[in-house]
Coordinates of C-alpha atoms and ligand atoms in Angstrom, one line a residue:
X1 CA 35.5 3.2 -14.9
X2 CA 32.3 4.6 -14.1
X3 CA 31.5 7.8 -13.6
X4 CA 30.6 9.7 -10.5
X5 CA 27.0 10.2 -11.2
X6 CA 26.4 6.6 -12.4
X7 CA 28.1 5.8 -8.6
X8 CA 25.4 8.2 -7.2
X9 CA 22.5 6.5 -8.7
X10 CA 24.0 3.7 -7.5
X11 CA 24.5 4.4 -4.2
X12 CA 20.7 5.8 -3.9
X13 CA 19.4 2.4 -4.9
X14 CA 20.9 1.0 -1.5
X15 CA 17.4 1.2 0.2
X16 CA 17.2 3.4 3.7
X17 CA 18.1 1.9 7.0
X18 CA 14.2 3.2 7.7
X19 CA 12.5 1.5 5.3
X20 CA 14.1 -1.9 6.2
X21 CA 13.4 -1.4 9.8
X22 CA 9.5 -1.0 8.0
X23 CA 10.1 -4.2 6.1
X24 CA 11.1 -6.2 9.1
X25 CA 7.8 -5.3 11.3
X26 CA 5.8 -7.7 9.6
X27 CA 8.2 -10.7 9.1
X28 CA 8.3 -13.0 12.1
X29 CA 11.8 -13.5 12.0
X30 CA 12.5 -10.3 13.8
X31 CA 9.9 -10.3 16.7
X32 CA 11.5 -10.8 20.1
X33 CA 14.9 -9.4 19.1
X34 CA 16.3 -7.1 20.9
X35 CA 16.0 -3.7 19.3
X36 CA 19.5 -2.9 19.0
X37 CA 21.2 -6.1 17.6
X38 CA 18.4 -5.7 14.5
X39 CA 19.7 -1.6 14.4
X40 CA 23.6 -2.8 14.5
X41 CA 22.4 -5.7 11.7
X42 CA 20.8 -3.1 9.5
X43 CA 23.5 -0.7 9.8
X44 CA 26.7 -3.3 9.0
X45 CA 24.5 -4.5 6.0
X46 CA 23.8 -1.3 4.5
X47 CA 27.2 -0.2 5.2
X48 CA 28.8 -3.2 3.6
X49 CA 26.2 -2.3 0.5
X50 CA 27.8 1.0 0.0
X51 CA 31.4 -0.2 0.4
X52 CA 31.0 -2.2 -2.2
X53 CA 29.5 0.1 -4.3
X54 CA 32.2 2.7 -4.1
X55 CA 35.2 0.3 -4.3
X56 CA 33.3 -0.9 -7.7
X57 CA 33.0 -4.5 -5.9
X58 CA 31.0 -6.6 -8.9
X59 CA 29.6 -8.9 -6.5
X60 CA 27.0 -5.8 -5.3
X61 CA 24.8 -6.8 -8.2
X62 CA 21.8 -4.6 -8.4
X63 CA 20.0 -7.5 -7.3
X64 CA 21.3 -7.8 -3.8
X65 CA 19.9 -4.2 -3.7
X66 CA 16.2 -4.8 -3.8
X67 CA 14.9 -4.8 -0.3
X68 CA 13.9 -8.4 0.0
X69 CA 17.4 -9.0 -0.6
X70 CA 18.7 -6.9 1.6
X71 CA 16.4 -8.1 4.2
X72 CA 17.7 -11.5 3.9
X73 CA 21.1 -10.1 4.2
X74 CA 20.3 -8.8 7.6
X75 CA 18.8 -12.2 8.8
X76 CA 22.0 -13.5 7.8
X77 CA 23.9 -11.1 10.2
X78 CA 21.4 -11.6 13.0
X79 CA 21.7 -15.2 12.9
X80 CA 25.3 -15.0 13.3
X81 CA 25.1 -12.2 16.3
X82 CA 22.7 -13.9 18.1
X83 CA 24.3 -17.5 18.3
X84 CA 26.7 -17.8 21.1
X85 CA 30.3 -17.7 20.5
X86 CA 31.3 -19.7 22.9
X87 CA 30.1 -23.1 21.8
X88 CA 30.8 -26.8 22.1
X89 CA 32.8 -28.8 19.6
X90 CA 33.7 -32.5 18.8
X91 CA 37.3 -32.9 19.4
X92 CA 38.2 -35.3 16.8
X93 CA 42.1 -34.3 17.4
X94 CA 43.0 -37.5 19.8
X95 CA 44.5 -34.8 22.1
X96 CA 42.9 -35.6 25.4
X97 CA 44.5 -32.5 27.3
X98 CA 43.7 -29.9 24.0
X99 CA 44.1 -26.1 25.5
X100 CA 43.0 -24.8 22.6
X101 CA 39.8 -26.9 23.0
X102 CA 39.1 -26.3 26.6
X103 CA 41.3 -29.0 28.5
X104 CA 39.7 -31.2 30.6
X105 CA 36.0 -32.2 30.9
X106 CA 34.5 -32.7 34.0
X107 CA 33.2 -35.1 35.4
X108 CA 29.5 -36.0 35.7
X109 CA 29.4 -35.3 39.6
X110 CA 31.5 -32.3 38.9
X111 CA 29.3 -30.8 36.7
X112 CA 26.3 -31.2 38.7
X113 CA 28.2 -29.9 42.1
X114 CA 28.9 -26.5 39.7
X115 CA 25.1 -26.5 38.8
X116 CA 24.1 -26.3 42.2
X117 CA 26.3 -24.2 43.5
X118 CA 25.9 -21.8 40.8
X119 CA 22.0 -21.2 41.1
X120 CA 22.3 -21.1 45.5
X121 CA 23.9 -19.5 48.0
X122 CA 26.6 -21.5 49.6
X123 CA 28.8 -21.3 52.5
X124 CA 31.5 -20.1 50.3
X125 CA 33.4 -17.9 53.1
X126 CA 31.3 -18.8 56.0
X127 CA 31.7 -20.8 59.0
X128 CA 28.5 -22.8 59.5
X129 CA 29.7 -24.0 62.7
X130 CA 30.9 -20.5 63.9
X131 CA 28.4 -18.5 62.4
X132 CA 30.9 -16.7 61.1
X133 CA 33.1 -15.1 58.5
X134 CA 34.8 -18.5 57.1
X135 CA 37.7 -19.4 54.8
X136 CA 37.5 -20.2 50.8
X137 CA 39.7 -22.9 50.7
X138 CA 37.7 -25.1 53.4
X139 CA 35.8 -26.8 50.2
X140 CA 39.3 -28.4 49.3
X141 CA 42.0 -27.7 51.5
X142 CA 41.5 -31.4 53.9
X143 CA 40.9 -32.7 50.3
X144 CA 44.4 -31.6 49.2
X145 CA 45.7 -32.6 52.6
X146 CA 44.0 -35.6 52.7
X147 CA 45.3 -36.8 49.0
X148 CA 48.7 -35.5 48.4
X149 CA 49.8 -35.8 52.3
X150 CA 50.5 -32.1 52.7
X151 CA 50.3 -30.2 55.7
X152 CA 48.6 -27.2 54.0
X153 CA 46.9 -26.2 50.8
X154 CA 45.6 -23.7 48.8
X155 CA 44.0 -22.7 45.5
X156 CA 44.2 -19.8 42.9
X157 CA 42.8 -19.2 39.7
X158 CA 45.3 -21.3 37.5
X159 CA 48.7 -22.6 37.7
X160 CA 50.6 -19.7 36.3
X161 CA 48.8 -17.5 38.8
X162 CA 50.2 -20.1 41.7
X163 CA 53.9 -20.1 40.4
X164 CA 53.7 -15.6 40.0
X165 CA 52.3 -15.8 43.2
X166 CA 54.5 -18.3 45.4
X167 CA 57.8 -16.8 44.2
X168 CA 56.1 -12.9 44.7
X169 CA 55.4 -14.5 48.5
X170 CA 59.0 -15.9 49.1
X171 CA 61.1 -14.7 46.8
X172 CA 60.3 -11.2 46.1
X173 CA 64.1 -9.0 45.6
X174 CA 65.5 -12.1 46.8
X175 CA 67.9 -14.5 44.5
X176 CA 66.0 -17.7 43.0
X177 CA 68.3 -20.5 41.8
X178 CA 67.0 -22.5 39.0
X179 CA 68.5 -25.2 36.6
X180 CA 69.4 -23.9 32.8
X181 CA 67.9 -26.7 31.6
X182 CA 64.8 -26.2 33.3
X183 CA 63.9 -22.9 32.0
X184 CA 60.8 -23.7 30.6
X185 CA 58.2 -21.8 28.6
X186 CA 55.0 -23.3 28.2
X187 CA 52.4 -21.8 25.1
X188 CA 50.4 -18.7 25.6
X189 CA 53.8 -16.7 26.6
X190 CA 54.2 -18.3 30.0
X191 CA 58.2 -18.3 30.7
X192 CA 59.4 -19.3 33.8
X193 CA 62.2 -15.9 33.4
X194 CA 59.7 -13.5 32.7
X195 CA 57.5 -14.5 35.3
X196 CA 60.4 -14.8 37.8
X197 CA 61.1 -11.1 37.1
X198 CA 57.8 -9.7 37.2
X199 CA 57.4 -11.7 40.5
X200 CA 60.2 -9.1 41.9
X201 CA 62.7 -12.6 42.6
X202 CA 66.1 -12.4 41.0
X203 CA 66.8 -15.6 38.4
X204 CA 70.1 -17.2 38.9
X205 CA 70.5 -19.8 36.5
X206 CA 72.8 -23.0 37.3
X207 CA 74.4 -26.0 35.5
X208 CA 74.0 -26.2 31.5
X209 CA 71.1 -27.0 29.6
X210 CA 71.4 -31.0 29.2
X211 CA 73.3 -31.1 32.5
X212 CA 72.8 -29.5 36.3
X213 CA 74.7 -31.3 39.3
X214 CA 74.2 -30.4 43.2
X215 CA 77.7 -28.6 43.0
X216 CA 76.4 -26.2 40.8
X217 CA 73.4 -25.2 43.3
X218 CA 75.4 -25.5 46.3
X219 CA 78.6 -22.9 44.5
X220 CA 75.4 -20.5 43.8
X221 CA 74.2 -20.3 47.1
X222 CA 74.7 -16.8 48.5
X223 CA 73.7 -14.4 51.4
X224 CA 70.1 -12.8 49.3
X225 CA 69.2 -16.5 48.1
X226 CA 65.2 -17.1 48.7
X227 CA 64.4 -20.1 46.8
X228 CA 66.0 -23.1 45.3
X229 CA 63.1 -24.0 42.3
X230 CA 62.8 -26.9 40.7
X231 CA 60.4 -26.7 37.3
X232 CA 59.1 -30.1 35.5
X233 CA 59.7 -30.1 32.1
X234 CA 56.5 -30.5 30.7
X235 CA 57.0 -30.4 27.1
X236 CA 60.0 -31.3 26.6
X237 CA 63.0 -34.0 27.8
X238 CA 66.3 -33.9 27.4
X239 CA 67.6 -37.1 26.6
X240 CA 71.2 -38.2 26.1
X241 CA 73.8 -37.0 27.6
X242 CA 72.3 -35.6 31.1
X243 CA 72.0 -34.8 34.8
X244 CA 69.7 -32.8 37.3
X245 CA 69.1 -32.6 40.8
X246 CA 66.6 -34.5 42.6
X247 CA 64.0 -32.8 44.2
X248 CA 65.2 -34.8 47.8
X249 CA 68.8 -33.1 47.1
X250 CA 67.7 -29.6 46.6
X251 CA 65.9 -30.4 49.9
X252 CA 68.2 -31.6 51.8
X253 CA 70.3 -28.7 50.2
X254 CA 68.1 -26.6 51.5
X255 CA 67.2 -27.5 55.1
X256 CA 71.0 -27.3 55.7
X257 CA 71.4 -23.4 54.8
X258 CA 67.8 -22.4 55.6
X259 CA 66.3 -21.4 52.2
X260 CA 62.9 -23.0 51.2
X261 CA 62.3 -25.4 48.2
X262 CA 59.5 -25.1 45.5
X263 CA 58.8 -27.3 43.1
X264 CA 56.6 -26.4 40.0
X265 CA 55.0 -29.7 38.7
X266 CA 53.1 -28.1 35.7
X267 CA 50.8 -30.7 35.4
X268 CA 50.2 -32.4 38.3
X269 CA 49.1 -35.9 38.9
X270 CA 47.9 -38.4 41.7
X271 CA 48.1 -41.0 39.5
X272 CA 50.9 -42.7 38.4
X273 CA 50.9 -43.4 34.7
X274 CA 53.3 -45.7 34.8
X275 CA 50.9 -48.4 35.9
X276 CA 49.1 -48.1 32.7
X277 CA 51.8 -48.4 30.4
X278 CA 52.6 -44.6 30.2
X279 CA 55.2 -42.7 31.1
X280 CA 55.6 -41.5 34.5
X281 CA 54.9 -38.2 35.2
X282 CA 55.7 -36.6 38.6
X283 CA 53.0 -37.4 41.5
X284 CA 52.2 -34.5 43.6
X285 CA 52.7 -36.9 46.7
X286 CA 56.3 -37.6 46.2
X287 CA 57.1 -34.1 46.1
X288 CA 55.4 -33.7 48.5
X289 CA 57.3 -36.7 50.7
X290 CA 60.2 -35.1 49.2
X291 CA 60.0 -32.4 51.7
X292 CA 59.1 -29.2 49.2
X293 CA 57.8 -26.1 50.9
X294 CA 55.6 -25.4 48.2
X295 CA 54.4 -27.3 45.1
X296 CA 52.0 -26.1 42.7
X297 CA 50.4 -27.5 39.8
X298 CA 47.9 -27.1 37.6
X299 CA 43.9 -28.1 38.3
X300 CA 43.0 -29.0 34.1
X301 CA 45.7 -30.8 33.2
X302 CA 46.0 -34.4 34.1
X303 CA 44.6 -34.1 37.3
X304 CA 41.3 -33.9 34.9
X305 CA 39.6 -31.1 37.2
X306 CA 38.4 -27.2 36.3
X307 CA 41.2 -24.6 35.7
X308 CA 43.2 -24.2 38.6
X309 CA 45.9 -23.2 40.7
X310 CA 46.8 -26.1 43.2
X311 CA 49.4 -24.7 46.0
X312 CA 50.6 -27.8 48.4
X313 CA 53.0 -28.0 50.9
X314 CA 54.2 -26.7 54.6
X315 CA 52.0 -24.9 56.9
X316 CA 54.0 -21.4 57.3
X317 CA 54.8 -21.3 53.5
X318 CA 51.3 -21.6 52.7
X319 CA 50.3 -19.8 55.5
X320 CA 52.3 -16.8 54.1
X321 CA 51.4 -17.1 50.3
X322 CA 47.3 -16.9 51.9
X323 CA 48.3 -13.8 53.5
X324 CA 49.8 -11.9 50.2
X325 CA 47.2 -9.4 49.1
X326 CA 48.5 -10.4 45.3
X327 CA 46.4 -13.4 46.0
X328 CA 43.3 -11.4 45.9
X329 CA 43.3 -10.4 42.5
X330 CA 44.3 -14.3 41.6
X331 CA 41.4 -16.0 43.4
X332 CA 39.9 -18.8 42.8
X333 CA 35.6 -18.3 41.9
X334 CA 33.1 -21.0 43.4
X335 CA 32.1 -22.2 40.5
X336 CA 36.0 -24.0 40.0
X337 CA 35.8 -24.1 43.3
X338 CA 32.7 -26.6 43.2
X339 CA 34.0 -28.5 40.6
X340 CA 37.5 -28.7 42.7
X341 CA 36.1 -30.3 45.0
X342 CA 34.3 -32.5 43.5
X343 CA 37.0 -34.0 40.9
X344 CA 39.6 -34.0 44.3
X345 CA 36.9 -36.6 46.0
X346 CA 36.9 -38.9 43.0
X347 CA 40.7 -39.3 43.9
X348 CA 40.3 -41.0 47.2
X349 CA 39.3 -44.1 45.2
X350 CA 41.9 -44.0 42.0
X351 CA 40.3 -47.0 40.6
X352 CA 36.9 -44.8 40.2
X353 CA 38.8 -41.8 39.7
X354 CA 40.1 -43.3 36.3
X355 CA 36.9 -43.6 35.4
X356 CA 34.9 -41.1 36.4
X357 CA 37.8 -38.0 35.6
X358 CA 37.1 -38.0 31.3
X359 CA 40.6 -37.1 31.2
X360 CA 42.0 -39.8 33.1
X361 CA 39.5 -42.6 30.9
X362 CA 40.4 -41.1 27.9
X363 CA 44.3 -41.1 28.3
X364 CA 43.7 -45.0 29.4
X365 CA 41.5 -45.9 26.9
X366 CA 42.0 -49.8 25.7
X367 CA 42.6 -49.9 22.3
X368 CA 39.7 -52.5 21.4
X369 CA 37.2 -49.9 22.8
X370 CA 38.7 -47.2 20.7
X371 CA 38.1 -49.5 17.6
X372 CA 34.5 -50.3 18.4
X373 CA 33.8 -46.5 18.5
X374 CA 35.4 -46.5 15.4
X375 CA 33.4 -49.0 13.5
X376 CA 30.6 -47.3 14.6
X377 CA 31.4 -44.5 13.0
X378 CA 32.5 -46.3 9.9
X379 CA 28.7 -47.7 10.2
X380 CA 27.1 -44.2 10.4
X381 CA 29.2 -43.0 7.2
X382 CA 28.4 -46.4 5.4
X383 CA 25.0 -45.8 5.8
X384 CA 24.8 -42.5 4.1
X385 CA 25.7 -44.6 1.1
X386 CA 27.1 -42.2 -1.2
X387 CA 29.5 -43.4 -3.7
X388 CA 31.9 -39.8 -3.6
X389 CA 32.8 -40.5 0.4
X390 CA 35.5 -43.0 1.2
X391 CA 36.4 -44.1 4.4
X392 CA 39.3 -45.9 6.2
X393 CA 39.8 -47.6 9.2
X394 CA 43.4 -46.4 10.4
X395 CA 45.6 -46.8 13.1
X396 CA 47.5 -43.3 14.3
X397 CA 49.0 -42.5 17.5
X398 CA 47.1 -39.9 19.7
X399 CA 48.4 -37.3 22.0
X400 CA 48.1 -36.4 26.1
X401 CA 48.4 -32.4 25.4
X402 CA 48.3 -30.0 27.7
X403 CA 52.0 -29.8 27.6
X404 CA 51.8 -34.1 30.0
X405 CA 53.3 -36.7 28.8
X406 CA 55.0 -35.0 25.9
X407 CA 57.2 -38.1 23.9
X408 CA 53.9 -40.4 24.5
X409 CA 52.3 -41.3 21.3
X410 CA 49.0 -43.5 22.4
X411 CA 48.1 -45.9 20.0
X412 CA 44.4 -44.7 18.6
X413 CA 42.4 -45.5 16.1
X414 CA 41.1 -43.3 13.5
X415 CA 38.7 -42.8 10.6
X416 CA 40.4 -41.1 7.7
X417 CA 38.1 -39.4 5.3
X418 CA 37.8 -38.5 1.8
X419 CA 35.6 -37.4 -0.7
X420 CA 35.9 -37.5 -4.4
X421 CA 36.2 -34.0 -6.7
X422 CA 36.7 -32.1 -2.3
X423 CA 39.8 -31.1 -1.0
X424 CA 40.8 -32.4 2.9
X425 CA 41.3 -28.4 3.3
X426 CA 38.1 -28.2 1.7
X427 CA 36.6 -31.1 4.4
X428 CA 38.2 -29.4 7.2
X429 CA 36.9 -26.1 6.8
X430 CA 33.6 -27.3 6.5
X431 CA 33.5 -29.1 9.7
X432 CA 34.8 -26.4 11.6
X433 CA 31.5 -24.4 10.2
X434 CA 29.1 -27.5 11.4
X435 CA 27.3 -27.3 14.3
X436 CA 29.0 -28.1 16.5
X437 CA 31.7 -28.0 14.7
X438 CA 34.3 -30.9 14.1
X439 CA 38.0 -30.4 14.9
X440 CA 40.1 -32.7 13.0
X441 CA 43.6 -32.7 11.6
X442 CA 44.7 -33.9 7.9
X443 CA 47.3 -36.2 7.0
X444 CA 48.5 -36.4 3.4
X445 CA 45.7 -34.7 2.1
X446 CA 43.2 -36.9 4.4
X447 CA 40.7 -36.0 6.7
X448 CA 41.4 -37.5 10.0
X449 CA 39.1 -38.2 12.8
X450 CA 40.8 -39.6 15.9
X451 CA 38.1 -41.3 18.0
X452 CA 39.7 -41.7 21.5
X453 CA 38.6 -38.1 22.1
X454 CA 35.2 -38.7 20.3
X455 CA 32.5 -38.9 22.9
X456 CA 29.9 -41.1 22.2
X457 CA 27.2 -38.6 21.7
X458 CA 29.4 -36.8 19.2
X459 CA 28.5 -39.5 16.7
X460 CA 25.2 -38.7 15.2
X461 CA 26.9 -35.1 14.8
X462 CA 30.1 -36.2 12.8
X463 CA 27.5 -38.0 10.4
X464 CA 25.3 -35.1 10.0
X465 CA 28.0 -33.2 9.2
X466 CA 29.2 -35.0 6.5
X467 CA 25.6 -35.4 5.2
X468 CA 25.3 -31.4 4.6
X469 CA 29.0 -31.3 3.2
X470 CA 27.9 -33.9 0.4
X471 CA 24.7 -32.1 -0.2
X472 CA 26.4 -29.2 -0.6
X473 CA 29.1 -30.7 -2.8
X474 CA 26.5 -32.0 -5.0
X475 CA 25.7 -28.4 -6.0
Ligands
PLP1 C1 51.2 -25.7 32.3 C2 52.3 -25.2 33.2 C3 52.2 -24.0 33.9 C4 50.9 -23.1 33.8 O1 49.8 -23.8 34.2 P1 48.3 -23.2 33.9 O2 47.4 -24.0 34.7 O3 48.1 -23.4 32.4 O4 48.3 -21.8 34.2 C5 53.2 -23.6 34.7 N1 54.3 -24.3 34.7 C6 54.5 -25.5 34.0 C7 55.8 -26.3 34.2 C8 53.5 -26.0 33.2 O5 53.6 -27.1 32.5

């Protein structure tokens, strides 16, 4: 233990936030920043040095104190503050539809539609033609028309927002039937229950969990009913045992005692996967041939577009979820709205669309092109020609994410990674720190890098990564 006046002398070494602030006038590093991020540096850095002082900490050696020291401490600190926290990263995962990672990517004429209309003013809400006050959904609502062959659409901010929203619309203090087993919660807290009650609708749950039938809808049916909802089961299927309802039942169930039908798709598609050896995932137009009132699904999932709210369906319930003032505080901004629009016109041509939508290439990626990416990967790493890093050519099933396509395990390829006398934790942690930073997984104490979600300028970063790692291993 040391004693309290050894502390003291201690603590008065720690040199004054005003003589650093001296210091940094003449070193370049600090010109141009702004006054009070080099003030908040100086602070936190001083602070941290008497912290450690007082709790006895032995790594605040006496050397740390001298001011050149402490000055680089505070470069340190600034560096940090002043890079952006949002940043991009290589998603080396093979989960095309990552939320965690941002979702989908846009396309190229996406992007460059948001670019424009985010440096000019547009005719967001005005009619050109009119000369008037105009609506927001013009930009996509013949779009949505056009493609899913509703009669109406609209859009909101995401697809929770559109489900809260709907059911607040036509089902407020009203009963809303729904199947047990398609009581859904999908990450990030969404559950179709709790967002049934704060909507103000009433759940009544029908059937079991593996098994509904139209009985069980029709028996449930009473005077207050508002809604008969069908939900997709995104991430999950029952399999065995099972039974549910067809969305043209619960129509047809519906038209006969007057109460509207809503499906929620989740992730909603134009495409049908199916085609490319996937399996199928609801298309927004049968629902819509179906006969639902409303459908809504979500604008970043495999539809491959911005985050979104997509409402579809019949003119007077769409007309009446435009009219809720709730919809205000949901609405979608015209920067989504740009990129919307843009990623809805690649759909009149599906051939291009699975092309140009990154999401929709990615998911249908051919194997062979996966590989070639691969070996030129391999290549890269090769060439840094260091005897501690071994690499593998693997084969590994990828993922859709995004809560699509949830049993589907694509076949990818992947380069698994290791490196002699450094952990795979070790690996992983350290390409999370790059910049950008890497995002892989590990497999039996393996680095993995799954390429089909590799894009192809994401190369020369993976290798420079692993360049600094073994540097710094060498240490
Ligand atoms: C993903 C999903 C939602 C929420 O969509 P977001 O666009 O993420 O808000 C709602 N319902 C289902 C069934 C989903 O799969």
């Amino acid at each position: 233990m040391k004693t309290n006046e050894t502390l003291q002398e201690r603590l008065k070494k720690i040199p004054g936030v005003d003589k650093i602030l001296e210091c940094a006038k003449t070193d370049p590093f600090f010109q141009d920043l702004p006054k009070s991020v080099l003030l908040r540096s100086v602070r936190s850095v001083v602070d941290d040095l008497r912290k450690g002082i007082l709790e006895n900490d032995t790594s605040t050696s006496e050397a740390l104190l001298a001011e050149i020291a402490v000055l680089e401490q505070v470069k340190t600190h600034i560096s940090i503050a002043m890079a952006p926290n949002l940043k991009p990263v290589v998603n080396a995962t093979g989960v095309v539809i990552h939320t965690n990672l941002g979702r989908s990517l846009l396309s190229r004429e996406s992007i460059e539609n948001l670019l424009l209309i985010a440096g000019k003013y547009s005719n967001l809400e005005f009619d050109l033609a009119e000369g008037r006050r105009g609506s927001r959904y013009t930009a996509v609502e013949d779009l949505l028309c056009e493609i899913s062959g509703a009669e109406s659409a609209m859009v909101v901010n995401n697809n929770a927002g559109a489900v809260f929203l709907s059911l607040e619309t036509i089902a407020r203090g009203k009963k809303v039937i729904v199947s047990r087993g398609e009581l859904v919660e999908i990450g990030g807290s969404f559950r179709i229950p709790d967002v049934m009650s704060k909507s103000g609708a009433i759940l009544k749950e029908v059937g079991t969990t593996n098994r509904t039938h139209f009985h069980d809808y029709e028996q449930a049916i009473e005077i207050d009913t508002g809604l008969l909802l069908k939900v997709h089961t995104s991430n999950y299927r029952i399999v065995g045992f099972r039974a549910d309802v067809s969305l043209e039942e619960l129509v047809s169930l519906g038209r006969k005692c007057h109460i509207p039908v809503m499906e929620d798709l989740g992730s909603g598609t134009f495409v049908d996967f199916s085609e490319y050896g996937m399996d199928k995932e609801p298309l927004v137009q049968e629902s819509v041939r179906a006969g639902a009132d409303v459908v809504t699904f979500s604008g970043d999932k495999l539809l491959g577009g911005p985050q979104a709210g997509i409402i579809v369906g019949k003119k007077e319930a769409i007309d009446s979820i435009k009219k809720n003032p709730v919809n205000r505080a949901l609405r979608i901004d015209k920067l989504t709205l740009a990129a919307l629009e843009s990623t809805l016109r690649h759909y009149r041509d599906p051939e291009k669309a699975m092309r140009a939508i990154p999401t929709l290439r990615m998911l249908t990626l051919p194997i062979d092109q996966i590989e070639k990416q691969a070996i030129r990967l391999l290549k890269r790493l090769e060439k840094i020609d260091d005897p501690r890093l071994r690499t593998q050519l693997l084969n590994c099933p990828s993922k859709a994410g995004g809560g699509s396509l949830p049993l589907l395990e694509l076949p990818s390829k992947c380069i698994g990674v290791t490196i002699s006398s450094v952990s795979a934790n070790h690996i992983d942690r350290f390409m999370r720190d790059a910049t950008p930073p890497v995002i892989g997984r590990i497999e039996n104490d393996v680095f993995i890098i799954d390429l089909r979600t590799v894009q192809d300028d994401d190369l020369p970063f993976i290798e420079s990564a692993f360049r600094n790692l073994l540097d710094k291993a060498s240490l």
